[in-house]
Amino acid sequence: MDNRPSPEALLQRLREEEARAARGRLKIFFGASPGVGKTYAMLEEARAKRREGVDVIVGVVETHGRAETTALLDGFEVVPRKQIDYRGVALEEFDADAVITRRPTLVLVDELAHTNAPGSRHAKRWQDVEDLLAAGISVYTTLNVQHLESLNDIVAQITGVHVRETVPDSLLDEADEVELADLSADDLLKRMSEGKVYVPDQAARAIQEFFRKGNLIALRELALRQTAERVDAQMRGYMREHGIREIWSAADRILVCIGPNPLGARLIRAAKRMVGGLKCDWEVLFVEAPGLRISASDRAALVENLQLAQQLGAKTVTLSGLNAAEEVLAYARANNVTKIIVGKPTHPAWRDMLFGSMLDQLVRGSGDVDVYVMTGDVEPSVRARGPRVDRGAWAPVGHYVWSTLAVVFCAAINLAVFRFLTLTDVAMVFLLVVAVVGSRYERGPTIVASFLGIALFDFFFVPPRFTFAVSDVSYILTFGVMLVIALLISGLTLRIRAQAETARVRERRTAALYAMTRELAAVRGEAEIVTTASRHMRSTFGTPVQILVPSDDRRLEVPVGTPLAYPIDDKEQSVAAWVAERQHIAGAGTDTLPAAQGLYLPLVAATGLVGVLGVRPSDPKQFQDPVALQLLETFASQAALALERAMLADRAQREAVAVEAERLRTSLLSSLSHDMRTPLGAITGAVSSVLEDKGTLSEATRRDLLKTALEEAQRMNRLIANLLDMIRVESGALEVQKEWLPLEEPLGVALIRLEDRLREHPVSVQLPPELPAVPLDEVLIEQVFINLLENAIKYTPAGTPIDVSAVMQDGTVRVDVADRGPGLRPGDEGRIFDKFYRAPASSAASGVGLGLTICRGIVTAHGGRIWAENRPGGGAVFRFTLPVSPPPGAGEAPA
Amino acid sequence: MAEVAPVVLLVEDEPQMRRFLRAALEGNGYRLIESTTARDGLAQAAGRNPDAILLDLGLPDGDGIEVARRIREWGTTPIVVISARGKEQDKIAALDAGADDYLTKPFGVGELLARLRVALRRATRSADGQATPVFTVGDLTVDLVARRVRLGDTEVHLTPTEYKLLTTLVRYAGRVVTHRQLLKEVWGPNAIEHTHYLRVYMTHLRHKVEHDATRPRYLLTEPGVGYRLQTE
């Protein structure tokens, strides 16, 4: 096997390097616990950098009043803290924006895991750091091991202190450098006893608990191991870069299945540790059964778990389906998953016997996929993910009433005809009623019906009658069978109903998406796509939807020609800008800029960002539901594709125009050098002859020369006018200002303009009096007439007539300009309208060969058509059509 | 008649153009004041009280349209715009700003002198305070007092609107009258958007007073701008 990296891998590495070059570099001073000297090490190194001439400033450094640290700070520029007013309390916070404005090479930002004051742009300081890095500013920062997300619960187990401020592992993984600030537990304790470690007064006891020697050793081990793993990863990366074949070759892909409960987080963290060892991609999957209603707290936990998974670097997926095992396996097979991780089942075994075991199904169907069962979900009350239906939902009171009535009615009937029946028949009738209730109503009414049925059966029919006592024990069995059958039937019914509901929800989503996709495929242009996509999303999600697209100066704007769904003020605009820049979701309901009214998603297509999608849900939690968010993302990606298509089409068109313009320019230059110089030559010659005349020229000759000069000047003027028209037609800047007017007007002007040159050609005009006023641009259509008449003058011998006529034809007016000249050569009919095309016979005729092209441009811009053909009886006829429509307010003109 | 030579103020920044106009105008009995900037042009127009102004639009220190508008704030001196801008919007803008006429470069001397004569005549007439009672061009005679129109020897019967349209053009004879202006004067200020009224009536009028309506001699179209009644 070839050891060298594949071209794709090399390309990938180049891209990563490029991205990294533009980004600032991140160095983390990593430690096992507070007090090991991270801040100190950071400041020491910063001083060294400053001595090298690097522009270093201090963003935020906590000295905790320690003299040695404060001394190191001496001489650094410190960015003033930002004041944030939170409910009347002025809070001080690190000012990332000030740093970005100041643009140093390197900034020191202490305590990466810090949680920002409410009202800041980001919830966490590490998000500010990401912004700084993205802005190209390098950052030195400090981090303790217990703040690392994936180690969070281990640290909690070791120390008993649960740390709330966490930092995603990806930050440490992607840091350019990690330096471990290491101190043995004994030394640290010594420093503590000397008072060199900062301990906040209010938490003194908890902190003391934290700083037990056992804890410190365990934390140190964690930190060392984390650093070692990083070194290991760097080694692997080095091997890859240098074409050294990796020992690890199998491309593992891990799928973690979680349920809607708070303890899924443990499963995710456990999985992350396993993934960390394997160095592979992983995904976290949740299967939602549509009929199943999840309680608000479980829903919140699920959202948190999925966010946690994302922070830990997993891709998250939410699927919808009744049979979780089947969905998981189908997904695993479709995505080449090699390992599936699930939590240990915690529910009682009888449930599996009754409803089937999801785990069992998963293991049996897994084929060559490994299934790992890990300790995760320990909560006993957790809902099994089997095809079970929400029992928490209350059935309407009506259902209870009806089921009770049905049973009572049944008892009454039975009582009436009891003498004709055996006891078994009565039991069967009761069973029938309970079964009917079970098939129609929810579980609650069914249970009520079965118990009531049993009670009535027992009381009225089972001997001794009219007591609840039972003489024969075998009746107990009858009661039991009645109850179980009722439950089974209602269970089956509910399951079928839930399946139908699943199908319906899926169907609805697919249909909504399909409807939008289909309509988007049919519309053209940015504005139309934006309007269509917004409308579909609004009707699907019930929230105002606003799509913003980057303008030429990269600012996000509401596309021209689309309505504004909700006001986009500066604040919303800045959130959208952030989203566009980072290509990451932000706004209401997220961690970033949650104070915004809208939630913003980047619209990313193959060529990059094409816009930002804003939604303004009335409840910010609406899109915290992963299913809703995922659906929104699906819609967004479809909209992005459509927008990209429009933008690419637009760009292609612009490029085509540019190419065509370039071609035109080239032809024009060669044409101009000839066609402009010829009249100029004549003018120069004629005028200089007159000027230098020493009395030898006769008066007639002088006049003749000057007349030539004048005529040639006029010819040049016409040429220039033609060129200008051509440029207008070509550049698409042709503005057609239509007015309803009789054809006589433009034709009349053209005839008068050409009067001199038409002297040798009798022109007959046939305009039927019933011809309506035609919507046309007077000046442009006059130009068409002039060009067609000039063309006839140029190509036909003197004395031959020119006939101009017009007829109504299929809602258009057709104008013919016919001559009796030599006619068109075969094949010329199409070409004569091309730019710079001149019929060979016309070498003597002047002009650049633009006249007919201009005619075509003008007629086309009017929505008409122009063509040429040979005329029966000799000569050529040029025909063009103009669409006719009644003028606005076309009643009668006022007298 | 020992008539005093009319004084023409020429506001034009291009020396070649000035040279040509100087030769043409002085050779035809006009006296010329020359100015090369908008600011100086305005000062000359106010200070020297010329009989007519030839105004270029593209001046180094401002737009000629603005100059025309400023002059119209206090005076009625006829203004003929000479410009290389051939677009209809520019012509309309200049006419709306108060210019009497518009000539697109390049133009011939004959055309320039004709326009200048029309402009000067209007000035004289409005100074006299009354219009000529009978207007004649070619075969066409319009008797404003008797309200009669004749083409050669035959009387032409016009509807009231056609007559009003014709007399409006007679009032501005020789000058371009914009569509808006015609609509406003003939149909009233509410009709200025309805140019197709004008088109329809102009066609009717032409069929009645022109020998060949497709090649009008008297009622000329200024494409995209308006109409002009020929005077000579």
PDB file of N, CA and C in Angstrom, chain A residues 523-582:
ATOM      1  N   VAL A 523     -38.940  28.630  -9.154  1.00  0.00           N
ATOM      2  CA  VAL A 523     -38.805  30.091  -9.177  1.00  0.00           C
ATOM      3  C   VAL A 523     -37.387  30.507  -9.542  1.00  0.00           C
ATOM      4  N   ARG A 524     -37.297  31.700 -10.069  1.00  0.00           N
ATOM      5  CA  ARG A 524     -36.003  32.232 -10.480  1.00  0.00           C
ATOM      6  C   ARG A 524     -35.737  33.518  -9.703  1.00  0.00           C
ATOM      7  N   GLY A 525     -34.511  33.774  -9.468  1.00  0.00           N
ATOM      8  CA  GLY A 525     -34.164  35.064  -8.876  1.00  0.00           C
ATOM      9  C   GLY A 525     -34.210  35.018  -7.364  1.00  0.00           C
ATOM     10  N   GLU A 526     -33.302  35.790  -6.787  1.00  0.00           N
ATOM     11  CA  GLU A 526     -33.100  35.793  -5.348  1.00  0.00           C
ATOM     12  C   GLU A 526     -34.368  36.178  -4.607  1.00  0.00           C
ATOM     13  N   ALA A 527     -34.988  37.290  -5.036  1.00  0.00           N
ATOM     14  CA  ALA A 527     -36.144  37.803  -4.298  1.00  0.00           C
ATOM     15  C   ALA A 527     -37.254  36.770  -4.254  1.00  0.00           C
ATOM     16  N   GLU A 528     -37.487  36.120  -5.387  1.00  0.00           N
ATOM     17  CA  GLU A 528     -38.576  35.157  -5.441  1.00  0.00           C
ATOM     18  C   GLU A 528     -38.274  33.947  -4.568  1.00  0.00           C
ATOM     19  N   ILE A 529     -37.032  33.495  -4.600  1.00  0.00           N
ATOM     20  CA  ILE A 529     -36.649  32.340  -3.785  1.00  0.00           C
ATOM     21  C   ILE A 529     -36.816  32.674  -2.313  1.00  0.00           C
ATOM     22  N   VAL A 530     -36.352  33.855  -1.939  1.00  0.00           N
ATOM     23  CA  VAL A 530     -36.445  34.258  -0.539  1.00  0.00           C
ATOM     24  C   VAL A 530     -37.908  34.339  -0.107  1.00  0.00           C
ATOM     25  N   THR A 531     -38.746  34.941  -0.948  1.00  0.00           N
ATOM     26  CA  THR A 531     -40.163  35.069  -0.609  1.00  0.00           C
ATOM     27  C   THR A 531     -40.802  33.687  -0.470  1.00  0.00           C
ATOM     28  N   THR A 532     -40.529  32.816  -1.422  1.00  0.00           N
ATOM     29  CA  THR A 532     -41.127  31.487  -1.403  1.00  0.00           C
ATOM     30  C   THR A 532     -40.671  30.694  -0.176  1.00  0.00           C
ATOM     31  N   ALA A 533     -39.360  30.669   0.058  1.00  0.00           N
ATOM     32  CA  ALA A 533     -38.839  29.896   1.179  1.00  0.00           C
ATOM     33  C   ALA A 533     -39.401  30.436   2.495  1.00  0.00           C
ATOM     34  N   SER A 534     -39.434  31.764   2.648  1.00  0.00           N
ATOM     35  CA  SER A 534     -39.944  32.359   3.877  1.00  0.00           C
ATOM     36  C   SER A 534     -41.398  31.958   4.096  1.00  0.00           C
ATOM     37  N   ARG A 535     -42.161  31.992   3.018  1.00  0.00           N
ATOM     38  CA  ARG A 535     -43.582  31.685   3.146  1.00  0.00           C
ATOM     39  C   ARG A 535     -43.770  30.230   3.612  1.00  0.00           C
ATOM     40  N   HIS A 536     -43.032  29.304   3.006  1.00  0.00           N
ATOM     41  CA  HIS A 536     -43.186  27.904   3.395  1.00  0.00           C
ATOM     42  C   HIS A 536     -42.764  27.677   4.832  1.00  0.00           C
ATOM     43  N   MET A 537     -41.661  28.305   5.213  1.00  0.00           N
ATOM     44  CA  MET A 537     -41.183  28.092   6.576  1.00  0.00           C
ATOM     45  C   MET A 537     -42.134  28.716   7.577  1.00  0.00           C
ATOM     46  N   ARG A 538     -42.691  29.878   7.213  1.00  0.00           N
ATOM     47  CA  ARG A 538     -43.627  30.518   8.126  1.00  0.00           C
ATOM     48  C   ARG A 538     -44.843  29.626   8.337  1.00  0.00           C
ATOM     49  N   SER A 539     -45.338  29.016   7.257  1.00  0.00           N
ATOM     50  CA  SER A 539     -46.540  28.205   7.430  1.00  0.00           C
ATOM     51  C   SER A 539     -46.216  26.893   8.147  1.00  0.00           C
ATOM     52  N   THR A 540     -44.981  26.404   8.030  1.00  0.00           N
ATOM     53  CA  THR A 540     -44.631  25.159   8.713  1.00  0.00           C
ATOM     54  C   THR A 540     -44.360  25.394  10.199  1.00  0.00           C
ATOM     55  N   PHE A 541     -43.663  26.481  10.518  1.00  0.00           N
ATOM     56  CA  PHE A 541     -43.254  26.685  11.903  1.00  0.00           C
ATOM     57  C   PHE A 541     -44.111  27.718  12.640  1.00  0.00           C
ATOM     58  N   GLY A 542     -44.910  28.455  11.887  1.00  0.00           N
ATOM     59  CA  GLY A 542     -45.787  29.431  12.530  1.00  0.00           C
ATOM     60  C   GLY A 542     -45.044  30.610  13.130  1.00  0.00           C
ATOM     61  N   THR A 543     -43.857  30.906  12.635  1.00  0.00           N
ATOM     62  CA  THR A 543     -43.117  32.069  13.143  1.00  0.00           C
ATOM     63  C   THR A 543     -42.713  32.945  11.964  1.00  0.00           C
ATOM     64  N   PRO A 544     -42.551  34.248  12.207  1.00  0.00           N
ATOM     65  CA  PRO A 544     -42.052  35.110  11.133  1.00  0.00           C
ATOM     66  C   PRO A 544     -40.655  34.641  10.712  1.00  0.00           C
ATOM     67  N   VAL A 545     -40.406  34.611   9.431  1.00  0.00           N
ATOM     68  CA  VAL A 545     -39.130  34.129   8.915  1.00  0.00           C
ATOM     69  C   VAL A 545     -38.520  35.213   8.042  1.00  0.00           C
ATOM     70  N   GLN A 546     -37.279  35.540   8.298  1.00  0.00           N
ATOM     71  CA  GLN A 546     -36.616  36.576   7.500  1.00  0.00           C
ATOM     72  C   GLN A 546     -35.292  36.034   6.997  1.00  0.00           C
ATOM     73  N   ILE A 547     -35.116  36.052   5.694  1.00  0.00           N
ATOM     74  CA  ILE A 547     -33.834  35.626   5.141  1.00  0.00           C
ATOM     75  C   ILE A 547     -33.038  36.871   4.771  1.00  0.00           C
ATOM     76  N   LEU A 548     -31.784  36.899   5.206  1.00  0.00           N
ATOM     77  CA  LEU A 548     -30.914  38.031   4.875  1.00  0.00           C
ATOM     78  C   LEU A 548     -29.828  37.522   3.941  1.00  0.00           C
ATOM     79  N   VAL A 549     -29.502  38.329   2.950  1.00  0.00           N
ATOM     80  CA  VAL A 549     -28.442  37.908   2.034  1.00  0.00           C
ATOM     81  C   VAL A 549     -27.322  38.930   2.069  1.00  0.00           C
ATOM     82  N   PRO A 550     -26.088  38.475   1.866  1.00  0.00           N
ATOM     83  CA  PRO A 550     -24.976  39.430   1.876  1.00  0.00           C
ATOM     84  C   PRO A 550     -25.031  40.301   0.627  1.00  0.00           C
ATOM     85  N   SER A 551     -24.853  41.596   0.826  1.00  0.00           N
ATOM     86  CA  SER A 551     -24.829  42.495  -0.316  1.00  0.00           C
ATOM     87  C   SER A 551     -23.404  42.557  -0.846  1.00  0.00           C
ATOM     88  N   ASP A 552     -23.180  43.413  -1.816  1.00  0.00           N
ATOM     89  CA  ASP A 552     -21.854  43.477  -2.422  1.00  0.00           C
ATOM     90  C   ASP A 552     -20.787  43.874  -1.418  1.00  0.00           C
ATOM     91  N   ASP A 553     -21.174  44.703  -0.437  1.00  0.00           N
ATOM     92  CA  ASP A 553     -20.170  45.103   0.554  1.00  0.00           C
ATOM     93  C   ASP A 553     -20.227  44.187   1.785  1.00  0.00           C
ATOM     94  N   ARG A 554     -20.713  42.955   1.587  1.00  0.00           N
ATOM     95  CA  ARG A 554     -20.710  41.920   2.607  1.00  0.00           C
ATOM     96  C   ARG A 554     -21.668  42.174   3.760  1.00  0.00           C
ATOM     97  N   ARG A 555     -22.425  43.276   3.721  1.00  0.00           N
ATOM     98  CA  ARG A 555     -23.385  43.529   4.775  1.00  0.00           C
ATOM     99  C   ARG A 555     -24.619  42.681   4.515  1.00  0.00           C
ATOM    100  N   LEU A 556     -25.249  42.214   5.598  1.00  0.00           N
ATOM    101  CA  LEU A 556     -26.440  41.401   5.408  1.00  0.00           C
ATOM    102  C   LEU A 556     -27.639  42.309   5.224  1.00  0.00           C
ATOM    103  N   GLU A 557     -28.420  42.016   4.207  1.00  0.00           N
ATOM    104  CA  GLU A 557     -29.551  42.881   3.936  1.00  0.00           C
ATOM    105  C   GLU A 557     -30.786  42.072   3.601  1.00  0.00           C
ATOM    106  N   VAL A 558     -31.925  42.699   3.829  1.00  0.00           N
ATOM    107  CA  VAL A 558     -33.177  42.121   3.358  1.00  0.00           C
ATOM    108  C   VAL A 558     -33.158  42.249   1.838  1.00  0.00           C
ATOM    109  N   PRO A 559     -33.323  41.136   1.129  1.00  0.00           N
ATOM    110  CA  PRO A 559     -33.203  41.228  -0.328  1.00  0.00           C
ATOM    111  C   PRO A 559     -34.213  42.211  -0.922  1.00  0.00           C
ATOM    112  N   VAL A 560     -33.782  42.908  -1.926  1.00  0.00           N
ATOM    113  CA  VAL A 560     -34.647  43.886  -2.590  1.00  0.00           C
ATOM    114  C   VAL A 560     -35.875  43.169  -3.152  1.00  0.00           C
ATOM    115  N   GLY A 561     -37.030  43.761  -2.939  1.00  0.00           N
ATOM    116  CA  GLY A 561     -38.242  43.193  -3.524  1.00  0.00           C
ATOM    117  C   GLY A 561     -38.894  42.135  -2.656  1.00  0.00           C
ATOM    118  N   THR A 562     -38.442  41.994  -1.401  1.00  0.00           N
ATOM    119  CA  THR A 562     -39.120  41.056  -0.514  1.00  0.00           C
ATOM    120  C   THR A 562     -39.633  41.814   0.699  1.00  0.00           C
ATOM    121  N   PRO A 563     -40.769  41.353   1.241  1.00  0.00           N
ATOM    122  CA  PRO A 563     -41.318  42.055   2.402  1.00  0.00           C
ATOM    123  C   PRO A 563     -40.470  41.772   3.652  1.00  0.00           C
ATOM    124  N   LEU A 564     -40.566  42.681   4.597  1.00  0.00           N
ATOM    125  CA  LEU A 564     -39.825  42.528   5.855  1.00  0.00           C
ATOM    126  C   LEU A 564     -40.713  41.758   6.828  1.00  0.00           C
ATOM    127  N   ALA A 565     -40.225  40.607   7.303  1.00  0.00           N
ATOM    128  CA  ALA A 565     -41.060  39.758   8.162  1.00  0.00           C
ATOM    129  C   ALA A 565     -41.141  40.320   9.576  1.00  0.00           C
ATOM    130  N   TYR A 566     -40.049  40.848  10.083  1.00  0.00           N
ATOM    131  CA  TYR A 566     -40.053  41.501  11.378  1.00  0.00           C
ATOM    132  C   TYR A 566     -38.903  42.495  11.404  1.00  0.00           C
ATOM    133  N   PRO A 567     -38.987  43.526  12.232  1.00  0.00           N
ATOM    134  CA  PRO A 567     -37.958  44.577  12.160  1.00  0.00           C
ATOM    135  C   PRO A 567     -36.577  44.039  12.536  1.00  0.00           C
ATOM    136  N   ILE A 568     -35.600  44.360  11.720  1.00  0.00           N
ATOM    137  CA  ILE A 568     -34.224  43.951  11.978  1.00  0.00           C
ATOM    138  C   ILE A 568     -33.488  45.199  12.443  1.00  0.00           C
ATOM    139  N   ASP A 569     -33.343  45.360  13.741  1.00  0.00           N
ATOM    140  CA  ASP A 569     -32.612  46.544  14.212  1.00  0.00           C
ATOM    141  C   ASP A 569     -31.115  46.221  14.260  1.00  0.00           C
ATOM    142  N   ASP A 570     -30.347  47.161  14.776  1.00  0.00           N
ATOM    143  CA  ASP A 570     -28.896  46.981  14.782  1.00  0.00           C
ATOM    144  C   ASP A 570     -28.487  45.745  15.559  1.00  0.00           C
ATOM    145  N   LYS A 571     -29.225  45.499  16.644  1.00  0.00           N
ATOM    146  CA  LYS A 571     -28.864  44.368  17.488  1.00  0.00           C
ATOM    147  C   LYS A 571     -29.058  43.049  16.733  1.00  0.00           C
ATOM    148  N   GLU A 572     -30.244  42.928  16.099  1.00  0.00           N
ATOM    149  CA  GLU A 572     -30.521  41.712  15.336  1.00  0.00           C
ATOM    150  C   GLU A 572     -29.499  41.587  14.202  1.00  0.00           C
ATOM    151  N   GLN A 573     -29.216  42.726  13.597  1.00  0.00           N
ATOM    152  CA  GLN A 573     -28.263  42.747  12.491  1.00  0.00           C
ATOM    153  C   GLN A 573     -26.901  42.234  12.954  1.00  0.00           C
ATOM    154  N   SER A 574     -26.500  42.643  14.171  1.00  0.00           N
ATOM    155  CA  SER A 574     -25.178  42.227  14.631  1.00  0.00           C
ATOM    156  C   SER A 574     -25.159  40.735  14.940  1.00  0.00           C
ATOM    157  N   VAL A 575     -26.286  40.215  15.439  1.00  0.00           N
ATOM    158  CA  VAL A 575     -26.343  38.768  15.671  1.00  0.00           C
ATOM    159  C   VAL A 575     -26.217  38.037  14.339  1.00  0.00           C
ATOM    160  N   ALA A 576     -26.981  38.517  13.357  1.00  0.00           N
ATOM    161  CA  ALA A 576     -26.944  37.892  12.034  1.00  0.00           C
ATOM    162  C   ALA A 576     -25.525  37.962  11.458  1.00  0.00           C
ATOM    163  N   ALA A 577     -24.864  39.094  11.673  1.00  0.00           N
ATOM    164  CA  ALA A 577     -23.506  39.251  11.150  1.00  0.00           C
ATOM    165  C   ALA A 577     -22.566  38.243  11.803  1.00  0.00           C
ATOM    166  N   TRP A 578     -22.777  38.056  13.121  1.00  0.00           N
ATOM    167  CA  TRP A 578     -21.931  37.083  13.829  1.00  0.00           C
ATOM    168  C   TRP A 578     -22.144  35.694  13.252  1.00  0.00           C
ATOM    169  N   VAL A 579     -23.420  35.365  13.020  1.00  0.00           N
ATOM    170  CA  VAL A 579     -23.774  34.052  12.482  1.00  0.00           C
ATOM    171  C   VAL A 579     -23.130  33.861  11.110  1.00  0.00           C
ATOM    172  N   ALA A 580     -23.183  34.925  10.322  1.00  0.00           N
ATOM    173  CA  ALA A 580     -22.623  34.837   8.972  1.00  0.00           C
ATOM    174  C   ALA A 580     -21.117  34.632   9.039  1.00  0.00           C
ATOM    175  N   GLU A 581     -20.496  35.332   9.969  1.00  0.00           N
ATOM    176  CA  GLU A 581     -19.049  35.267  10.031  1.00  0.00           C
ATOM    177  C   GLU A 581     -18.572  33.908  10.534  1.00  0.00           C
ATOM    178  N   ARG A 582     -19.263  33.426  11.580  1.00  0.00           N
ATOM    179  CA  ARG A 582     -18.799  32.184  12.190  1.00  0.00           C
ATOM    180  C   ARG A 582     -19.496  30.968  11.615  1.00  0.00           C
TER     181      ARG A 582
END
